[in-house]
XYZ file of C-alpha atoms in Angstrom:
288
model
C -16.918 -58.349 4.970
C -15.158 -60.957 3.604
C -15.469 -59.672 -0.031
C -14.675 -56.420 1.065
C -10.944 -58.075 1.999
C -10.545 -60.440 -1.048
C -11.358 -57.259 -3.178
C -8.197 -54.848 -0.881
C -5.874 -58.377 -1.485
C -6.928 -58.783 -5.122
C -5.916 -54.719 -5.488
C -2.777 -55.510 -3.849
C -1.915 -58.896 -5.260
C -1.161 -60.044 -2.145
C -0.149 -63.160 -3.083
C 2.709 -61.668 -4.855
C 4.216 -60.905 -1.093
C 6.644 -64.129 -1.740
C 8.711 -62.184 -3.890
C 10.335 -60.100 -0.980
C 8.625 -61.750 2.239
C 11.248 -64.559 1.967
C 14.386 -61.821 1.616
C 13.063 -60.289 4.733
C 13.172 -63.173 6.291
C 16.852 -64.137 5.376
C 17.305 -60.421 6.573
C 15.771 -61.265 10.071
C 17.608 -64.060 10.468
C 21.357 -62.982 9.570
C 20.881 -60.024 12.001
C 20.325 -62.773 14.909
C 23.337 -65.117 13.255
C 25.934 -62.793 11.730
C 24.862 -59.213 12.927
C 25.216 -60.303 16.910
C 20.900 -59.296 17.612
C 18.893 -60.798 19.505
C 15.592 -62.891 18.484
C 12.030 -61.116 19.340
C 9.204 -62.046 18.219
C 7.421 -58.718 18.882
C 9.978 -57.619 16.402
C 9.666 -60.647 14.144
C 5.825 -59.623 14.079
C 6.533 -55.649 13.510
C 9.015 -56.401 10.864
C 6.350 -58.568 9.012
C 3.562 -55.523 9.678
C 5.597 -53.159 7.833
C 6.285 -55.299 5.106
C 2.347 -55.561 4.103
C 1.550 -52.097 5.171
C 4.875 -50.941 2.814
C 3.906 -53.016 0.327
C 0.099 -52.776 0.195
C 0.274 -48.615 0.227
C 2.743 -49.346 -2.731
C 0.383 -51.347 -4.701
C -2.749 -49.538 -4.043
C -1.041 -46.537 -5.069
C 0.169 -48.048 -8.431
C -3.260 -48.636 -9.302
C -4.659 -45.908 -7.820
C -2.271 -43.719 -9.929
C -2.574 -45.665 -13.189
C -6.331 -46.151 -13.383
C -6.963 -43.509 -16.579
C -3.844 -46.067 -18.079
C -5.169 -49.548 -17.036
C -8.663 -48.329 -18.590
C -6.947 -48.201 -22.125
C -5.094 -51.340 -21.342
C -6.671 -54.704 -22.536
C -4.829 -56.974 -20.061
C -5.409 -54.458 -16.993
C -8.801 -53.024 -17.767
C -10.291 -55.539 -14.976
C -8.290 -53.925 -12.136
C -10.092 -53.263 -9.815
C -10.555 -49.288 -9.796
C -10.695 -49.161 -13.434
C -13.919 -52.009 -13.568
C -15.549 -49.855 -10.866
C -14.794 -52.783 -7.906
C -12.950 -50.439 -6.076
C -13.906 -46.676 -6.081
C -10.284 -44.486 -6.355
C -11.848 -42.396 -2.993
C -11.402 -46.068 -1.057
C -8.334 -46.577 -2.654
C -6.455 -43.658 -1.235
C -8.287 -43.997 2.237
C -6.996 -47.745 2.277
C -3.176 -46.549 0.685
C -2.973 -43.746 3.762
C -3.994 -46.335 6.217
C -1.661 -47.994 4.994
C 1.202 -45.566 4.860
C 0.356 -44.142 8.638
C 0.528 -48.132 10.048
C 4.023 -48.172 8.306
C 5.293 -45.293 10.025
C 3.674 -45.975 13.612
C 4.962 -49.271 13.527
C 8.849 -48.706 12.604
C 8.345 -46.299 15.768
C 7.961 -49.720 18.054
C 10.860 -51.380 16.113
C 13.920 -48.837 16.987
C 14.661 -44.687 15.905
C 16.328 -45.472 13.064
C 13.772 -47.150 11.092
C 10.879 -44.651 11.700
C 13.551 -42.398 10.988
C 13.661 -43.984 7.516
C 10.325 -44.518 6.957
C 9.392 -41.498 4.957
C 12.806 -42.587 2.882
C 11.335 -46.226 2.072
C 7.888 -45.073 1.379
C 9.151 -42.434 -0.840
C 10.855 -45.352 -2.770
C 7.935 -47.785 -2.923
C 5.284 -45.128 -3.870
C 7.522 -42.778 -5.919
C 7.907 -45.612 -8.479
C 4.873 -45.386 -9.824
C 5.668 -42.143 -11.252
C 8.915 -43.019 -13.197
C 7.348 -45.112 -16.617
C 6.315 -41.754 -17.407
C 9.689 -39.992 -17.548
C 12.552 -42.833 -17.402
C 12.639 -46.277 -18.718
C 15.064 -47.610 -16.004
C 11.681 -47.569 -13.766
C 11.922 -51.743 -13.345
C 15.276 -50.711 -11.520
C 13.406 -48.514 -8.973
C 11.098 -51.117 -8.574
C 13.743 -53.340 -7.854
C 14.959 -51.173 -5.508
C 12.006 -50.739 -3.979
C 11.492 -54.630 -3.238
C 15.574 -54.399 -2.362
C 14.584 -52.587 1.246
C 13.056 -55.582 2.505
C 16.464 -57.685 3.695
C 18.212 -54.597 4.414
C 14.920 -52.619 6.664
C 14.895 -56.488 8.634
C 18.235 -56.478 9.567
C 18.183 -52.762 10.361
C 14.993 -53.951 12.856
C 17.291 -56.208 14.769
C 20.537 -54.349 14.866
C 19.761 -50.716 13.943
C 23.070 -50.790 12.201
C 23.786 -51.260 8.323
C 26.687 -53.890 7.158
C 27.700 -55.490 4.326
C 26.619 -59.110 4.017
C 22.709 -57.978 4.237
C 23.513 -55.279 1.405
C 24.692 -57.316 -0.925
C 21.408 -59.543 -0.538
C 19.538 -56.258 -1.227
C 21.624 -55.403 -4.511
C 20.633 -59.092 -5.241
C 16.843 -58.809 -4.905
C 17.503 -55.737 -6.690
C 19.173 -56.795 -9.944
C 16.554 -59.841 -9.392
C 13.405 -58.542 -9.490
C 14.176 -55.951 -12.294
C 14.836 -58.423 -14.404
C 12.096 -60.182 -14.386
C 9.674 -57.405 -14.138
C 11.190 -56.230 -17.647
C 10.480 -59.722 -19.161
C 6.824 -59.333 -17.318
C 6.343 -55.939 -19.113
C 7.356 -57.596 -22.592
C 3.393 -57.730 -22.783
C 2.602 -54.387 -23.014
C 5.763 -53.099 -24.980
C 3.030 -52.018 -27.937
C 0.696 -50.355 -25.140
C 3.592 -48.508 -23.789
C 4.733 -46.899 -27.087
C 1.067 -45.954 -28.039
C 0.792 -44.536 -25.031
C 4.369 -42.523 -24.512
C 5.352 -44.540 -21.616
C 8.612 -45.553 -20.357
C 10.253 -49.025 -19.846
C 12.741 -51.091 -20.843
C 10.773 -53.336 -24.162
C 9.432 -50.276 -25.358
C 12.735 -48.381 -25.346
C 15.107 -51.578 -26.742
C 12.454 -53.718 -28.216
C 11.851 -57.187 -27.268
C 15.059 -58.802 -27.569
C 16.825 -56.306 -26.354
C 14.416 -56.156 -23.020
C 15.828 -59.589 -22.611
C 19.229 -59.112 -23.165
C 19.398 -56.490 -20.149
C 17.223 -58.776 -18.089
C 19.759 -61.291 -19.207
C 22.390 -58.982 -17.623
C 20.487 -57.804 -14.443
C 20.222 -62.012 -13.752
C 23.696 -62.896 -14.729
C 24.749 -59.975 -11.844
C 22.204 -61.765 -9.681
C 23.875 -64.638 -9.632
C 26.718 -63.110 -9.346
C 26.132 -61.991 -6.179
C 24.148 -65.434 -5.137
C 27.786 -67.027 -4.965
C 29.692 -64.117 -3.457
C 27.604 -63.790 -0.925
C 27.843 -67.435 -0.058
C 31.382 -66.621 -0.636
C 31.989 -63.678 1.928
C 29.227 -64.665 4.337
C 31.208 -68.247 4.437
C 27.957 -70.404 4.140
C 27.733 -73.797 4.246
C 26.263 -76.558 2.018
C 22.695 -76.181 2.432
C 23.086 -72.601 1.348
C 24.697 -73.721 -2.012
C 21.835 -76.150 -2.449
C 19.410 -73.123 -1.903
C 21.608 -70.742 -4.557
C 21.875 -73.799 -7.034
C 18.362 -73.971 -7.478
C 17.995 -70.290 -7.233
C 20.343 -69.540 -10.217
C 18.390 -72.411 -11.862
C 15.534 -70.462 -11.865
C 16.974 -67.706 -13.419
C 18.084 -69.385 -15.843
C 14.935 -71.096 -17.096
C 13.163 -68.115 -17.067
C 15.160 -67.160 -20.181
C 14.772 -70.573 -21.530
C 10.875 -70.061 -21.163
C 10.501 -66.942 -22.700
C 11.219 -65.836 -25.752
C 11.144 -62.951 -27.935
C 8.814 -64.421 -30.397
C 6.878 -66.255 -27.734
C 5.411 -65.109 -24.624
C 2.667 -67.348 -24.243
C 4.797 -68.401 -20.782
C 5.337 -64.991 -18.994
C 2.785 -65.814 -16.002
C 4.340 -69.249 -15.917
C 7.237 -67.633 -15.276
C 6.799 -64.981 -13.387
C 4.567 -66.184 -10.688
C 5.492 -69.727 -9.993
C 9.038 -69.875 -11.285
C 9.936 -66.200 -9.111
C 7.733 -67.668 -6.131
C 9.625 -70.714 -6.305
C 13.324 -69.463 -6.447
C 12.428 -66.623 -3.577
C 11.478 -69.814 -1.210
C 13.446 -72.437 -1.815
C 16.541 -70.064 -1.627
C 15.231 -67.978 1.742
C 14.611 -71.823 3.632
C 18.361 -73.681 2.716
C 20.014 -69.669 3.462
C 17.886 -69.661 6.727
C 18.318 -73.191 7.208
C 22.278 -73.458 7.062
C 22.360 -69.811 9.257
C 20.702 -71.294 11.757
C 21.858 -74.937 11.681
C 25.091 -74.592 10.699
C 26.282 -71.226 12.015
């Protein structure tokens, strides 16, 4: 039993939940500060449920989908479908698990959300499809990982505004650009192979130069959002080290070296989504 579940996290990375996780929970808690909900934690524990069903079908079905590709691919030929771990018939039981707990549970949370559902999972499963016909796909992905702030706010108010938007466009411009340095790796497997993304369409330097972009835009938005949502100072201490981390993954990584990409984008992207989400939570809920 307990094999069977380290193999389902292993095919889901689970660990790689602290990317978004945190941004849900700044979500979560600027609905109770700024968006005038109220705190439940049946809610709190609903809004968490559909973030690992959400995210789980989303990377099952990524490597469910890509298994004939990961099978010619050196660094992703010991996924598990593709070494045989996982057979692809388990896979797609475990992704529509997955996608039915998604949509029974945004039914408990308000009409709205389950109204959205099929919208969200359309995003977060759909994106697996794009490297093969668009190499903007690390901006779908982005956007995918963008619902998380947004759908937890939505769960407390059932209303959209601003302030929890411009966190999403954040996450957005933030994760896209680090998932084109990540995919700097297999910018010669992608061209062999007629697949889409952003190193294989502008080379490697230029793959870093829009990342460059995407994270200056992030940042961007790090200080007008503690601009417009008139923080306080432990929020600046949380976007100081946030736009920090941006900034050394570009001093880490380089076009002719990219010995540092896991460095970089585990612990340096896990870092910067906590440390930000506990000093924003911290000076909502401390400081008003």
């Amino acid at each position: 039993m307990y094999t069977t579940i380290n193999k389902y996290l292993s095919l889901v990375k689970f660990a790689h939940t602290i990317f978004a996780m945190p941004f849900a929970l700044i979500g979560f808690v600027m609905a109770i500060t700024r968006g005038g909900g109220s705190f439940s934690w049946a809610t709190f524990g609903l809004v968490l449920l559909c973030m690992v069903f959400a995210r789980s079908a989303a990377m099952a079905f990524n490597r469910w989908l890509d298994v004939d590709i990961d099978k010619l691919n050196p660094r992703t030929a010991k996924r598990e479908i593709p070494a045989g771990i996982i057979s692809k018939k388990n896979a797609m039981a475990f992704i529509l698990a997955n996608v039915i707990l998604f949509i029974v549970t945004t039914w408990f949370i308000n009409r709205i959300c389950f109204f959205l559902s099929p919208v969200a999972l359309l995003v977060v499963l759909g994106y697996s499809y794009t490297k093969r016909f668009t190499a903007l796909c690390h901006l779908v992905l982005g956007v995918g990982l963008s619902l998380a702030p947004i759908g937890a706010y939505l769960a407390v108010t059932g209303q959209f505004a601003a302030l929890p938007v411009m966190v999403s466009v954040l996450v957005l411009c933030w994760v896209s650009g680090f998932d084109i340095i990540y995919s700097l790796q297999d910018e010669d497997f992608d061209r062999s192979q007629r697949l889409n993304s952003i190193p294989a369409w502008l080379g490697l330097s230029g793959a870093l130069r829009f990342s460059e972009v995407l994270h200056v835009i992030a940042a961007a938005l790090v200080i007008t959002i503690g601009i417009v949502g008139h923080f306080h100072w432990l929020y600046w201490i949380g976007a100081a080290a946030f736009v920090s981390m941006l900034v050394s993954q570009h001093m880490l990584v380089k076009p002719n070296d990219l010995s540092r990409i896991n460095i970089m984008f585990m612990t340096t992207n896990g870092i910067a989504s906590v440390v930000f989400a506990v000093f924003a939570i911290a000076d909502m809920v401390f400081l008003g």
